[in-house]
Coordinates of C-alpha atoms in Angstrom, one line a residue:
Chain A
X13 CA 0.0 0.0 0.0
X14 CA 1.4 3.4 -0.9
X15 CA 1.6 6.1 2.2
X16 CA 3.7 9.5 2.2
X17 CA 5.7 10.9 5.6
X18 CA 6.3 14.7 5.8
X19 CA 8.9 15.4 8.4
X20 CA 8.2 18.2 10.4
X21 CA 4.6 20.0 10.6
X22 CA 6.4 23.2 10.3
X23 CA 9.4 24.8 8.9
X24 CA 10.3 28.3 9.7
X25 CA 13.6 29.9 7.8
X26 CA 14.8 33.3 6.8
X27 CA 14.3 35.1 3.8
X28 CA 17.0 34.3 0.9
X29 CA 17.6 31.2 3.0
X30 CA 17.5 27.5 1.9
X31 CA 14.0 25.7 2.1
X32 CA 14.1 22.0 2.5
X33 CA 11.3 20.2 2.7
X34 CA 11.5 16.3 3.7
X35 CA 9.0 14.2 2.1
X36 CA 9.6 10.4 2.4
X37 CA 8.0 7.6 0.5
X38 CA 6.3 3.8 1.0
X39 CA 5.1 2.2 -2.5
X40 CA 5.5 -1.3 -3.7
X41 CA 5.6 -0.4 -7.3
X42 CA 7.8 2.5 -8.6
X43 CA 5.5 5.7 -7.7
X44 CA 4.5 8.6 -9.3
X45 CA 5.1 11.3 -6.9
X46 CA 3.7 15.2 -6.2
X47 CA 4.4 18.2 -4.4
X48 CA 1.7 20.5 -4.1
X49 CA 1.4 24.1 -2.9
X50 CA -1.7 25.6 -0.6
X51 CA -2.1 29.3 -0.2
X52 CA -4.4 30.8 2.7
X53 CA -8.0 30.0 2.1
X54 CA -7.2 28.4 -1.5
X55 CA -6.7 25.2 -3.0
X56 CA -4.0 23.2 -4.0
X57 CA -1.9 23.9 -6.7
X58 CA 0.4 21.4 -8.3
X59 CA 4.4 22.9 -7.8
X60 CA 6.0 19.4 -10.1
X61 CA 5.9 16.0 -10.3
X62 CA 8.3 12.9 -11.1
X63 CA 6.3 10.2 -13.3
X64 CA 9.2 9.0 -15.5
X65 CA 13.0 10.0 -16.3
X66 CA 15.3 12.2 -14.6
X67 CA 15.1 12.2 -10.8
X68 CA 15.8 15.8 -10.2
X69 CA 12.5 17.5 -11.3
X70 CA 12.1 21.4 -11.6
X71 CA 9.0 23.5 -10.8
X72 CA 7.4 26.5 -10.5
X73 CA 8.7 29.1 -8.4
X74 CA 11.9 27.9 -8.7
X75 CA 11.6 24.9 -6.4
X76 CA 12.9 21.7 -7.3
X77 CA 12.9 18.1 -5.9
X78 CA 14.8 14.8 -6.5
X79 CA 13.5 11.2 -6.4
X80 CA 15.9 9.1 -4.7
X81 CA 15.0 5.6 -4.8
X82 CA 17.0 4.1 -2.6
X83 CA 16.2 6.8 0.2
X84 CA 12.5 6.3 -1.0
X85 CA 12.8 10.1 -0.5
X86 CA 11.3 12.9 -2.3
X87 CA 12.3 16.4 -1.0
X88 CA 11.6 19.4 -2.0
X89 CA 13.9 22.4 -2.2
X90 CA 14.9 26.0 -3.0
X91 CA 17.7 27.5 -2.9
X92 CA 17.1 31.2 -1.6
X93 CA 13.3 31.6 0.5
X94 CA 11.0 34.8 -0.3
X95 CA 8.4 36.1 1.6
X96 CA 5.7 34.8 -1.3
X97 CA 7.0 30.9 -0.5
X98 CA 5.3 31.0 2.7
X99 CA 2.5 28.5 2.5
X100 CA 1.6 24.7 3.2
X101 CA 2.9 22.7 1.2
X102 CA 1.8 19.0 0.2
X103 CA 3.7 16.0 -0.5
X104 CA 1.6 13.2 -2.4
X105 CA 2.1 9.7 -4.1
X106 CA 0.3 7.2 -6.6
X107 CA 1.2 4.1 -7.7
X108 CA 1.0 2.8 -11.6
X109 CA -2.9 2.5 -12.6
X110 CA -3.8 3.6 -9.3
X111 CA -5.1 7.0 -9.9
X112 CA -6.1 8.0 -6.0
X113 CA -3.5 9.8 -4.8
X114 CA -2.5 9.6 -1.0
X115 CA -1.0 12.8 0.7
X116 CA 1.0 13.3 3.3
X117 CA -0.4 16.0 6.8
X118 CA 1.7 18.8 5.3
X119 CA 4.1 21.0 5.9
X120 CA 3.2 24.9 7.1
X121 CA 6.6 26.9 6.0
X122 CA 7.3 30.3 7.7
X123 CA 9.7 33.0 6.0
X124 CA 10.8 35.4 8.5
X125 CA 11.7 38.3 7.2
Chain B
X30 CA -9.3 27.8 -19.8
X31 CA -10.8 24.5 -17.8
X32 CA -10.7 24.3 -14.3
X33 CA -12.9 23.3 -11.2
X34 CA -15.5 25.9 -9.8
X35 CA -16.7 25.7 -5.7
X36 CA -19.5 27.5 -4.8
X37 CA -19.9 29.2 -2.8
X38 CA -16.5 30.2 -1.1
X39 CA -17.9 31.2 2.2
X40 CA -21.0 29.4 3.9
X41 CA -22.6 29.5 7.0
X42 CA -24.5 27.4 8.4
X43 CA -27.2 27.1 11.2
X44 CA -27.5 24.4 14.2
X45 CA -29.7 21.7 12.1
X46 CA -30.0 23.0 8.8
X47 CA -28.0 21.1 6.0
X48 CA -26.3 23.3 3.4
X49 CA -25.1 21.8 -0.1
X50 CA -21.8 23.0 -1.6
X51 CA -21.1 23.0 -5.3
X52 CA -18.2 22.0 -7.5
X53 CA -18.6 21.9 -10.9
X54 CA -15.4 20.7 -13.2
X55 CA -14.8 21.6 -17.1
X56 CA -12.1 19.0 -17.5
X57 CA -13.6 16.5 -19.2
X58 CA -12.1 14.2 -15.9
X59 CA -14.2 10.8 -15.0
X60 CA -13.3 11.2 -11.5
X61 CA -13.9 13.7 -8.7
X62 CA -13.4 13.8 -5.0
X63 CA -14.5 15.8 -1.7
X64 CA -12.0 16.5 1.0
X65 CA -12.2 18.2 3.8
X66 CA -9.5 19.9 5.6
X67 CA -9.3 20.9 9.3
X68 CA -6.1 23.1 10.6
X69 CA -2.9 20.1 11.7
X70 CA -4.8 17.8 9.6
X71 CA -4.3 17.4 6.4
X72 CA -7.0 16.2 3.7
X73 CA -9.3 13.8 5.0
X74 CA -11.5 12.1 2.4
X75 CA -15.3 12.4 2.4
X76 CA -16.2 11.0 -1.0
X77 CA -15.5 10.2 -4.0
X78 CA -17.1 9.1 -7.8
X79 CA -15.1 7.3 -10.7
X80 CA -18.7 7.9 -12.9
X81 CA -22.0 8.8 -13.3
X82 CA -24.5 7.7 -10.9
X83 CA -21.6 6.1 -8.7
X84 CA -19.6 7.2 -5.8
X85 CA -17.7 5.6 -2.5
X86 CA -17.0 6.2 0.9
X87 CA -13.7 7.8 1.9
X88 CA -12.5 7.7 5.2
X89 CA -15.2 10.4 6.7
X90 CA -18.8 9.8 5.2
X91 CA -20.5 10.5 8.5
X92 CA -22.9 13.1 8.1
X93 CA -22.3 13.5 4.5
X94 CA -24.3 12.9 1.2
X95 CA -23.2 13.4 -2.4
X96 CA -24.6 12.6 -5.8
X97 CA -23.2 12.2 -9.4
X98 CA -25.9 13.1 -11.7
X99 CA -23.8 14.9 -14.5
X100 CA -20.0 13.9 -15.4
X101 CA -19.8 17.4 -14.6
X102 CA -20.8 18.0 -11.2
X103 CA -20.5 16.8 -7.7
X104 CA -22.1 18.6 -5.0
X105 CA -21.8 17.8 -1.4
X106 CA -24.5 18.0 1.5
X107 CA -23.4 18.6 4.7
X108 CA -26.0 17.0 6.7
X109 CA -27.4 18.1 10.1
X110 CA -26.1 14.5 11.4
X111 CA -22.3 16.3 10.7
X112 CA -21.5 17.8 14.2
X113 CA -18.4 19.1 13.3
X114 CA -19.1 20.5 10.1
X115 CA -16.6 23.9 10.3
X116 CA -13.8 23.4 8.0
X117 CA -12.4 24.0 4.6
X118 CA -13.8 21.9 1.8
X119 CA -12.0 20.9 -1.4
X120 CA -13.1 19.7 -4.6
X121 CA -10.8 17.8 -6.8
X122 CA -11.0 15.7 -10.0
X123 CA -9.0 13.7 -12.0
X124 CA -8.2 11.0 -15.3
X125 CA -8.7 7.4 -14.3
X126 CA -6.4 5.3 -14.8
X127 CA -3.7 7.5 -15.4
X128 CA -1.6 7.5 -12.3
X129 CA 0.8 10.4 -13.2
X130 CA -1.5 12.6 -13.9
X131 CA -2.6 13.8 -10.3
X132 CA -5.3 15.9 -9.0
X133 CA -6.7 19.5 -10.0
X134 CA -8.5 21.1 -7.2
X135 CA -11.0 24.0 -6.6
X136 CA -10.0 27.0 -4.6
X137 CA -12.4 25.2 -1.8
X138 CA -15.4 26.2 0.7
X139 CA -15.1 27.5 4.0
X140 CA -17.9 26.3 6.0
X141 CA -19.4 28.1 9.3
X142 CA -21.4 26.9 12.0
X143 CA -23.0 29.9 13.5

């Protein structure tokens, strides 16, 4: 059965700082796997996805994430944090055929000015 | 452009009255979902339909109704048997059988017990 672990309810860094959200894996076929973005009082918005192909996978907004396999990892990243990136953020997986996706409970990220 | 519509986005609700909530999708997408989102707690699934004229349980039926008379559309009823029914509500759709494609969502229904 596939699940999704997000490490750490909340994240809190400074602006132009690096984000790093963990987002860790359990599938028993190789997953398809999704990062998704929630603003206050909106809906989700997809920020990339890995289906196929290279492992390091580039968004919007200039995040980025990396499928390691071995590390059944999936984290996302940024390399400098502004003020806009401060939402909840989603990590989610599906497996083959299986269209339902499973999220994980989300991680709140703080930039501090 | 095609997207997924909730109406409305803010909804209050008296003690034992049910209130309906509306998402309608242009997609073309078989399936759609309800979700219901509480603050620590992720997305909790209410319901959800792969077709016309069907739909499942998720994981949090109680106090919930839904039908699935249009490919189109997917309302929810928040029943008076719903205690708890302040939250934020999310529609969501998607292509069966296409695992990579994920989920487009609404921009969601805040609902209000007053």
């Amino acid at each position: 059965a596939q699940s999704v672990t997000q490490l750490g309810s909340h994240v809190s860094v400074s602006e132009g700082a690096l984000v790093l959200l963990r987002c860790n894996y359990s599938s028993s076929v190789p997953p398809y796997l999704f990062w998704y973005v929630q603003y206050p009082n909106q809906g989700l918005q997809l920020l990339l996805k890995y289906t196929t192909g290279a492992t390091l996978v580039k968004g919007i907004n200039g995040f980025e994430a990396e499928f390691k396999k071995s590390e059944t990892s999936f984290h996302l990243t940024k390399p400098s944090a502004h003020m806009s990136d401060a939402a909840e953020y989603f990590c989610a997986v599906n497996e083959g055929s299986n269209y339902k996706l499973t999220f994980g409970k989300g991680t709140l990220l703080t930039v501090n000015p | 452009d095609g997207g997924i519509t909730q109406s409305p986005k803010y909804l209050f609700r008296k003690e034992g009255q049910n209130v309906t909530l509306s998402c309608e999708q242009n997609l073309n997408h078989d399936a759609m979902y309800w979700y219901r989102q509480d603050p620590g707690q992720g997305l909790r699934l209410i319901y959800y339909s792969q077709i016309v004229n069907d739909f499942q349980k998720g994981d949090i039926a109680e106090g919930y109704s839904v039908s699935r008379e249009k490919k189109e559309s997917f309302p929810l009823t928040v029943t008076s048997a719903q205690k708890n029914p302040t939250a934020f509500y999310l529609c969501a759709s998607s292509i069966l059988f296409r695992g990579g494609y994920g989920y487009t969502f609404g921009s969601g229904t805040r609902l209000t017990v007053v």
